[in-house]
Amino acid sequence: GTAAPGGAGGADGVVYPVLELSTRSRLSCVAWSSYVKAHLASSDHEGVVTLWDANTGGELVQFEEHSKRAWAVDFSRLEPTRLVSCSDDSTVKLWSVHDEGSLATLQLHANVCSVQFSPESPHLLACGCANYRTYLFDLRKTAQALAYVQGHRRAVSYVRWLGGEQLVTASTDNTLKLWSVPALAAASSGEAPASAASSACLTTYTGHLNQRNFIGLAVLPGGPGESSSTGLGGGAAYGSSGSSSRPLGGYMVCGSETNEVCVYHTSMPVPLAAHSFS
């Protein structure tokens, strides 16, 4: 890579990279460590998860247990030496930056498209799959999912936590959905997936086009005058506190196959704003 004079942007307004990292396969996802600021993890189409040092541009370790394309990678914010990845080989793998072998493997029996740690519990993670389902796992009990729901009509391409008790999912059925995690966990323990979806889904968002591609999804909890949930902190069981499932407020941003970026707010089922690149 080449550093532009005076930083990452030139006088002509064009932004230049300060560093380029070469990989042997197409990348699917990158994630920064929240603890070691120079550490960057990537996943690629050969199933390799790589930990990089952005200061030197060098590889620190490669994790090569996935047998098919790895779709996503994420660092734990509460246990920053741990990261997780998911793959078309129907597994989610938990890693430590100190070991080349995985710490745990979750079998989901469907291509796993997205995975993310909870920001408020070191034991919880969510993942979205090609079988239209969204799963919650407690990493202390990996034999089966803590909860799952089949609320989308097509593959779940992204999962993003909005605070500790709400989850946003994106799908190639042209929708985003906001879920109450405590309601999802409570419903899944005693209801059929369709009933769980009905009781746990807070809002469905439409207005963008997404039928084929991974278009990206980012969330921002809270807003002016809004407070975020305290979540479950160190790992209390979901469904035990009777907490409210009222939307707490936040923004969601996704792409669209109409060459646009769409911004949603949790209070509105249609886009708050959109920007076209046409």
Short mmCIF file of C-alpha atoms in Angstrom, two decimals:
data_model
loop_
_atom_site.label_atom_id
_atom_site.label_comp_id
_atom_site.label_asym_id
_atom_site.label_seq_id
_atom_site.Cartn_x
_atom_site.Cartn_y
_atom_site.Cartn_z
CA GLY A 1 0.00 0.00 0.00
CA THR A 2 0.97 3.60 -0.38
CA ALA A 3 0.47 6.40 2.13
CA ALA A 4 -0.74 9.59 0.53
CA PRO A 5 1.13 12.81 1.34
CA GLY A 6 -0.21 14.29 4.54
CA GLY A 7 -2.22 11.19 5.46
CA ALA A 8 -4.80 8.95 3.79
CA GLY A 9 -6.33 11.65 1.61
CA GLY A 10 -4.74 13.56 -1.22
CA ALA A 11 -5.22 17.18 -2.17
CA ASP A 12 -7.57 16.10 -4.95
CA GLY A 13 -10.04 14.74 -2.38
CA VAL A 14 -9.40 11.10 -3.29
CA VAL A 15 -8.82 8.77 -0.34
CA TYR A 16 -5.81 6.47 -0.68
CA PRO A 17 -5.06 3.32 1.36
CA VAL A 18 -2.29 3.57 3.91
CA LEU A 19 -1.85 -0.21 3.86
CA GLU A 20 -2.85 -3.11 1.63
CA LEU A 21 -2.96 -6.71 2.84
CA SER A 22 -2.70 -9.39 0.15
CA THR A 23 -4.66 -12.61 0.58
CA ARG A 24 -4.70 -15.79 -1.46
CA SER A 25 -8.49 -15.76 -1.91
CA ARG A 26 -11.39 -13.33 -2.13
CA LEU A 27 -12.32 -11.82 1.23
CA SER A 28 -15.81 -12.11 2.65
CA CYS A 29 -15.49 -10.16 5.92
CA VAL A 30 -13.06 -8.18 8.07
CA ALA A 31 -13.32 -7.24 11.76
CA TRP A 32 -11.19 -5.06 14.04
CA SER A 33 -10.27 -6.09 17.56
CA SER A 34 -11.68 -3.68 20.16
CA TYR A 35 -8.78 -4.43 22.51
CA VAL A 36 -5.62 -4.62 20.41
CA LYS A 37 -6.29 -1.78 18.00
CA ALA A 38 -3.84 -3.02 15.35
CA HIS A 39 -5.32 -6.51 15.17
CA LEU A 40 -7.59 -7.24 12.22
CA ALA A 41 -9.29 -10.55 11.38
CA SER A 42 -10.44 -11.59 7.91
CA SER A 43 -12.36 -14.51 6.44
CA ASP A 44 -12.08 -15.67 2.84
CA HIS A 45 -13.65 -17.85 0.16
CA GLU A 46 -11.25 -20.72 0.82
CA GLY A 47 -12.45 -20.97 4.41
CA VAL A 48 -9.34 -19.41 5.97
CA VAL A 49 -9.63 -17.02 8.91
CA THR A 50 -6.53 -14.84 9.28
CA LEU A 51 -5.39 -12.60 12.12
CA TRP A 52 -3.31 -9.62 10.93
CA ASP A 53 -1.11 -6.96 12.51
CA ALA A 54 -2.05 -3.74 10.75
CA ASN A 55 1.07 -2.00 12.06
CA THR A 56 3.38 -4.35 10.18
CA GLY A 57 1.04 -5.69 7.52
CA GLY A 58 2.01 -9.22 8.52
CA GLU A 59 -0.02 -12.33 9.31
CA LEU A 60 -0.07 -13.37 12.96
CA VAL A 61 -1.93 -16.67 12.60
CA GLN A 62 -4.14 -18.51 10.13
CA PHE A 63 -7.06 -20.68 11.20
CA GLU A 64 -7.72 -23.31 8.54
CA GLU A 65 -10.35 -25.70 9.86
CA HIS A 66 -13.29 -24.62 7.70
CA SER A 67 -13.72 -26.89 4.67
CA LYS A 68 -15.72 -24.38 2.60
CA ARG A 69 -16.07 -20.62 2.17
CA ALA A 70 -16.06 -18.66 5.44
CA TRP A 71 -18.64 -15.89 5.37
CA ALA A 72 -18.03 -13.85 8.50
CA VAL A 73 -15.70 -13.27 11.43
CA ASP A 74 -16.23 -11.30 14.66
CA PHE A 75 -14.22 -10.47 17.78
CA SER A 76 -15.76 -10.72 21.24
CA ARG A 77 -15.89 -7.29 22.85
CA LEU A 78 -15.95 -8.74 26.37
CA GLU A 79 -13.33 -11.46 25.86
CA PRO A 80 -11.17 -9.79 23.18
CA THR A 81 -8.77 -12.71 22.72
CA ARG A 82 -11.67 -14.72 21.28
CA LEU A 83 -13.14 -14.57 17.82
CA VAL A 84 -15.78 -16.52 15.95
CA SER A 85 -16.28 -17.46 12.30
CA CYS A 86 -18.99 -19.13 10.21
CA SER A 87 -18.94 -21.03 6.95
CA ASP A 88 -20.72 -22.80 4.12
CA ASP A 89 -19.55 -26.02 5.79
CA SER A 90 -22.48 -25.55 8.22
CA THR A 91 -20.30 -24.75 11.22
CA VAL A 92 -19.53 -21.88 13.55
CA LYS A 93 -16.06 -22.05 15.09
CA LEU A 94 -14.76 -20.34 18.20
CA TRP A 95 -11.07 -19.34 18.20
CA SER A 96 -8.47 -17.86 20.51
CA VAL A 97 -5.73 -15.57 19.22
CA HIS A 98 -3.31 -17.71 21.25
CA ASP A 99 -4.16 -21.08 19.61
CA GLU A 100 -4.21 -22.32 16.02
CA GLY A 101 -6.88 -24.92 16.77
CA SER A 102 -10.53 -24.05 17.41
CA LEU A 103 -11.88 -23.94 20.95
CA ALA A 104 -15.35 -25.16 19.96
CA THR A 105 -17.38 -26.05 16.88
CA LEU A 106 -21.14 -25.54 16.53
CA GLN A 107 -22.93 -27.76 14.00
CA LEU A 108 -25.93 -26.08 12.36
CA HIS A 109 -26.73 -28.41 9.40
CA ALA A 110 -27.13 -25.43 7.03
CA ASN A 111 -24.83 -22.88 5.41
CA VAL A 112 -24.06 -20.20 8.02
CA CYS A 113 -24.01 -16.71 6.51
CA SER A 114 -23.39 -14.43 9.50
CA VAL A 115 -22.33 -14.56 13.14
CA GLN A 116 -21.82 -12.00 15.89
CA PHE A 117 -21.05 -12.02 19.61
CA SER A 118 -23.44 -10.32 22.00
CA PRO A 119 -22.02 -6.95 23.11
CA GLU A 120 -23.25 -7.53 26.67
CA SER A 121 -22.65 -11.21 27.44
CA PRO A 122 -19.41 -13.12 26.75
CA HIS A 123 -21.36 -16.36 26.38
CA LEU A 124 -23.98 -15.43 23.78
CA LEU A 125 -23.77 -15.25 20.02
CA ALA A 126 -26.25 -15.06 17.17
CA CYS A 127 -25.97 -16.49 13.67
CA GLY A 128 -28.06 -16.44 10.51
CA CYS A 129 -28.36 -19.35 8.11
CA ALA A 130 -29.41 -20.26 4.59
CA ASN A 131 -32.29 -22.36 5.99
CA TYR A 132 -34.13 -19.09 6.81
CA ARG A 133 -33.38 -19.45 10.53
CA THR A 134 -31.71 -17.23 13.11
CA TYR A 135 -30.01 -19.01 16.02
CA LEU A 136 -28.88 -18.00 19.50
CA PHE A 137 -26.15 -20.02 21.21
CA ASP A 138 -24.86 -20.11 24.77
CA LEU A 139 -21.16 -20.98 24.43
CA ARG A 140 -21.26 -22.80 27.76
CA LYS A 141 -23.73 -25.31 26.26
CA THR A 142 -22.88 -25.80 22.60
CA ALA A 143 -24.63 -29.13 22.01
CA GLN A 144 -27.78 -27.35 20.87
CA ALA A 145 -29.03 -23.84 20.21
CA LEU A 146 -30.39 -21.77 23.07
CA ALA A 147 -33.14 -20.61 20.71
CA TYR A 148 -33.94 -20.31 17.03
CA VAL A 149 -36.59 -18.70 14.90
CA GLN A 150 -37.68 -19.03 11.28
CA GLY A 151 -39.09 -15.61 10.56
CA HIS A 152 -37.68 -14.85 7.12
CA ARG A 153 -38.78 -16.36 3.82
CA ARG A 154 -35.25 -16.69 2.46
CA ALA A 155 -31.65 -16.93 3.69
CA VAL A 156 -30.64 -14.80 6.69
CA SER A 157 -27.60 -12.93 5.40
CA TYR A 158 -26.75 -10.75 8.43
CA VAL A 159 -27.29 -10.68 12.19
CA ARG A 160 -26.46 -7.59 14.25
CA TRP A 161 -27.02 -6.99 17.97
CA LEU A 162 -28.78 -3.72 18.81
CA GLY A 163 -27.81 -3.50 22.45
CA GLY A 164 -27.99 -6.61 24.63
CA GLU A 165 -31.63 -7.58 24.23
CA GLN A 166 -32.49 -6.83 20.60
CA LEU A 167 -31.27 -8.34 17.37
CA VAL A 168 -31.54 -7.13 13.77
CA THR A 169 -31.54 -9.62 10.91
CA ALA A 170 -31.34 -9.07 7.15
CA SER A 171 -32.50 -11.50 4.49
CA THR A 172 -32.67 -11.90 0.74
CA ASP A 173 -36.46 -11.67 1.13
CA ASN A 174 -36.14 -7.83 0.92
CA THR A 175 -36.63 -7.28 4.65
CA LEU A 176 -34.90 -6.42 7.90
CA LYS A 177 -36.42 -7.64 11.16
CA LEU A 178 -36.02 -6.46 14.75
CA TRP A 179 -36.28 -9.18 17.40
CA SER A 180 -36.70 -9.20 21.16
CA VAL A 181 -34.03 -11.66 22.31
CA PRO A 182 -35.66 -12.46 25.70
CA ALA A 183 -39.01 -13.08 23.99
CA LEU A 184 -37.32 -15.22 21.35
CA ALA A 185 -35.58 -17.36 23.95
CA ALA A 186 -38.72 -17.73 26.04
CA ALA A 187 -40.93 -18.57 23.07
CA SER A 188 -38.54 -21.05 21.53
CA SER A 189 -38.49 -23.09 24.72
CA GLY A 190 -42.15 -23.98 24.38
CA GLU A 191 -43.53 -22.91 21.00
CA ALA A 192 -43.26 -23.95 17.37
CA PRO A 193 -40.92 -21.76 15.28
CA ALA A 194 -43.83 -19.96 13.59
CA SER A 195 -45.33 -19.01 16.95
CA ALA A 196 -41.93 -17.93 18.27
CA ALA A 197 -41.45 -15.68 15.24
CA SER A 198 -44.81 -14.03 15.73
CA SER A 199 -44.27 -13.28 19.41
CA ALA A 200 -40.61 -12.22 19.23
CA CYS A 201 -40.57 -10.08 16.07
CA LEU A 202 -40.99 -6.42 17.01
CA THR A 203 -40.93 -4.82 13.55
CA THR A 204 -40.37 -5.77 9.91
CA TYR A 205 -38.67 -3.16 7.70
CA THR A 206 -39.18 -2.91 3.94
CA GLY A 207 -38.20 -0.42 1.27
CA HIS A 208 -34.89 -1.75 -0.09
CA LEU A 209 -34.31 -4.46 -2.70
CA ASN A 210 -32.34 -7.56 -1.69
CA GLN A 211 -32.98 -10.83 -3.49
CA ARG A 212 -29.54 -12.14 -4.45
CA ASN A 213 -26.53 -10.43 -2.90
CA PHE A 214 -24.99 -9.73 0.48
CA ILE A 215 -25.68 -6.00 0.68
CA GLY A 216 -24.23 -5.16 4.11
CA LEU A 217 -25.86 -4.24 7.41
CA ALA A 218 -24.72 -1.88 10.17
CA VAL A 219 -26.57 -0.78 13.31
CA LEU A 220 -26.22 2.09 15.79
CA PRO A 221 -28.03 1.66 19.14
CA GLY A 222 -29.80 4.60 20.69
CA GLY A 223 -30.34 8.13 19.48
CA PRO A 224 -31.04 11.60 20.83
CA GLY A 225 -32.65 11.25 24.25
CA GLU A 226 -32.68 7.47 24.06
CA SER A 227 -30.97 5.03 26.38
CA SER A 228 -29.74 1.56 25.50
CA SER A 229 -30.70 -1.62 27.32
CA THR A 230 -28.56 -2.93 30.13
CA GLY A 231 -28.95 -6.40 28.68
CA LEU A 232 -28.02 -9.44 30.71
CA GLY A 233 -24.45 -8.50 31.55
CA GLY A 234 -22.44 -11.46 32.73
CA GLY A 235 -24.73 -14.13 31.35
CA ALA A 236 -28.01 -14.46 33.24
CA ALA A 237 -30.57 -16.71 31.58
CA TYR A 238 -32.87 -15.07 29.06
CA GLY A 239 -36.54 -14.98 29.89
CA SER A 240 -35.97 -14.93 33.64
CA SER A 241 -36.22 -11.22 34.35
CA GLY A 242 -39.45 -10.29 32.58
CA SER A 243 -37.70 -7.41 30.83
CA SER A 244 -39.58 -5.28 28.35
CA SER A 245 -39.36 -5.99 24.63
CA ARG A 246 -40.22 -2.38 23.70
CA PRO A 247 -37.92 -1.10 20.95
CA LEU A 248 -35.27 1.08 22.58
CA GLY A 249 -34.37 3.07 19.50
CA GLY A 250 -31.55 2.83 17.02
CA TYR A 251 -30.55 3.10 13.39
CA MET A 252 -29.99 0.42 10.76
CA VAL A 253 -28.17 0.95 7.48
CA CYS A 254 -28.16 -1.50 4.57
CA GLY A 255 -27.46 -1.54 0.87
CA SER A 256 -29.99 -2.11 -1.86
CA GLU A 257 -29.76 -3.81 -5.24
CA THR A 258 -31.10 -0.55 -6.68
CA ASN A 259 -27.61 0.93 -6.11
CA GLU A 260 -28.73 2.77 -2.97
CA VAL A 261 -27.93 2.90 0.73
CA CYS A 262 -31.03 2.91 2.95
CA VAL A 263 -31.25 4.17 6.54
CA TYR A 264 -33.97 2.89 8.87
CA HIS A 265 -34.91 3.90 12.40
CA THR A 266 -36.41 1.28 14.70
CA SER A 267 -39.57 3.37 15.08
CA MET A 268 -40.36 3.38 11.32
CA PRO A 269 -41.00 0.33 9.09
CA VAL A 270 -39.87 2.21 5.95
CA PRO A 271 -36.56 3.98 5.20
CA LEU A 272 -35.87 7.22 7.03
CA ALA A 273 -33.43 8.24 4.27
CA ALA A 274 -31.78 6.82 1.16
CA HIS A 275 -28.81 7.80 -0.99
CA SER A 276 -28.50 6.73 -4.62
CA PHE A 277 -25.15 6.09 -6.30
CA SER A 278 -26.68 6.01 -9.79
#
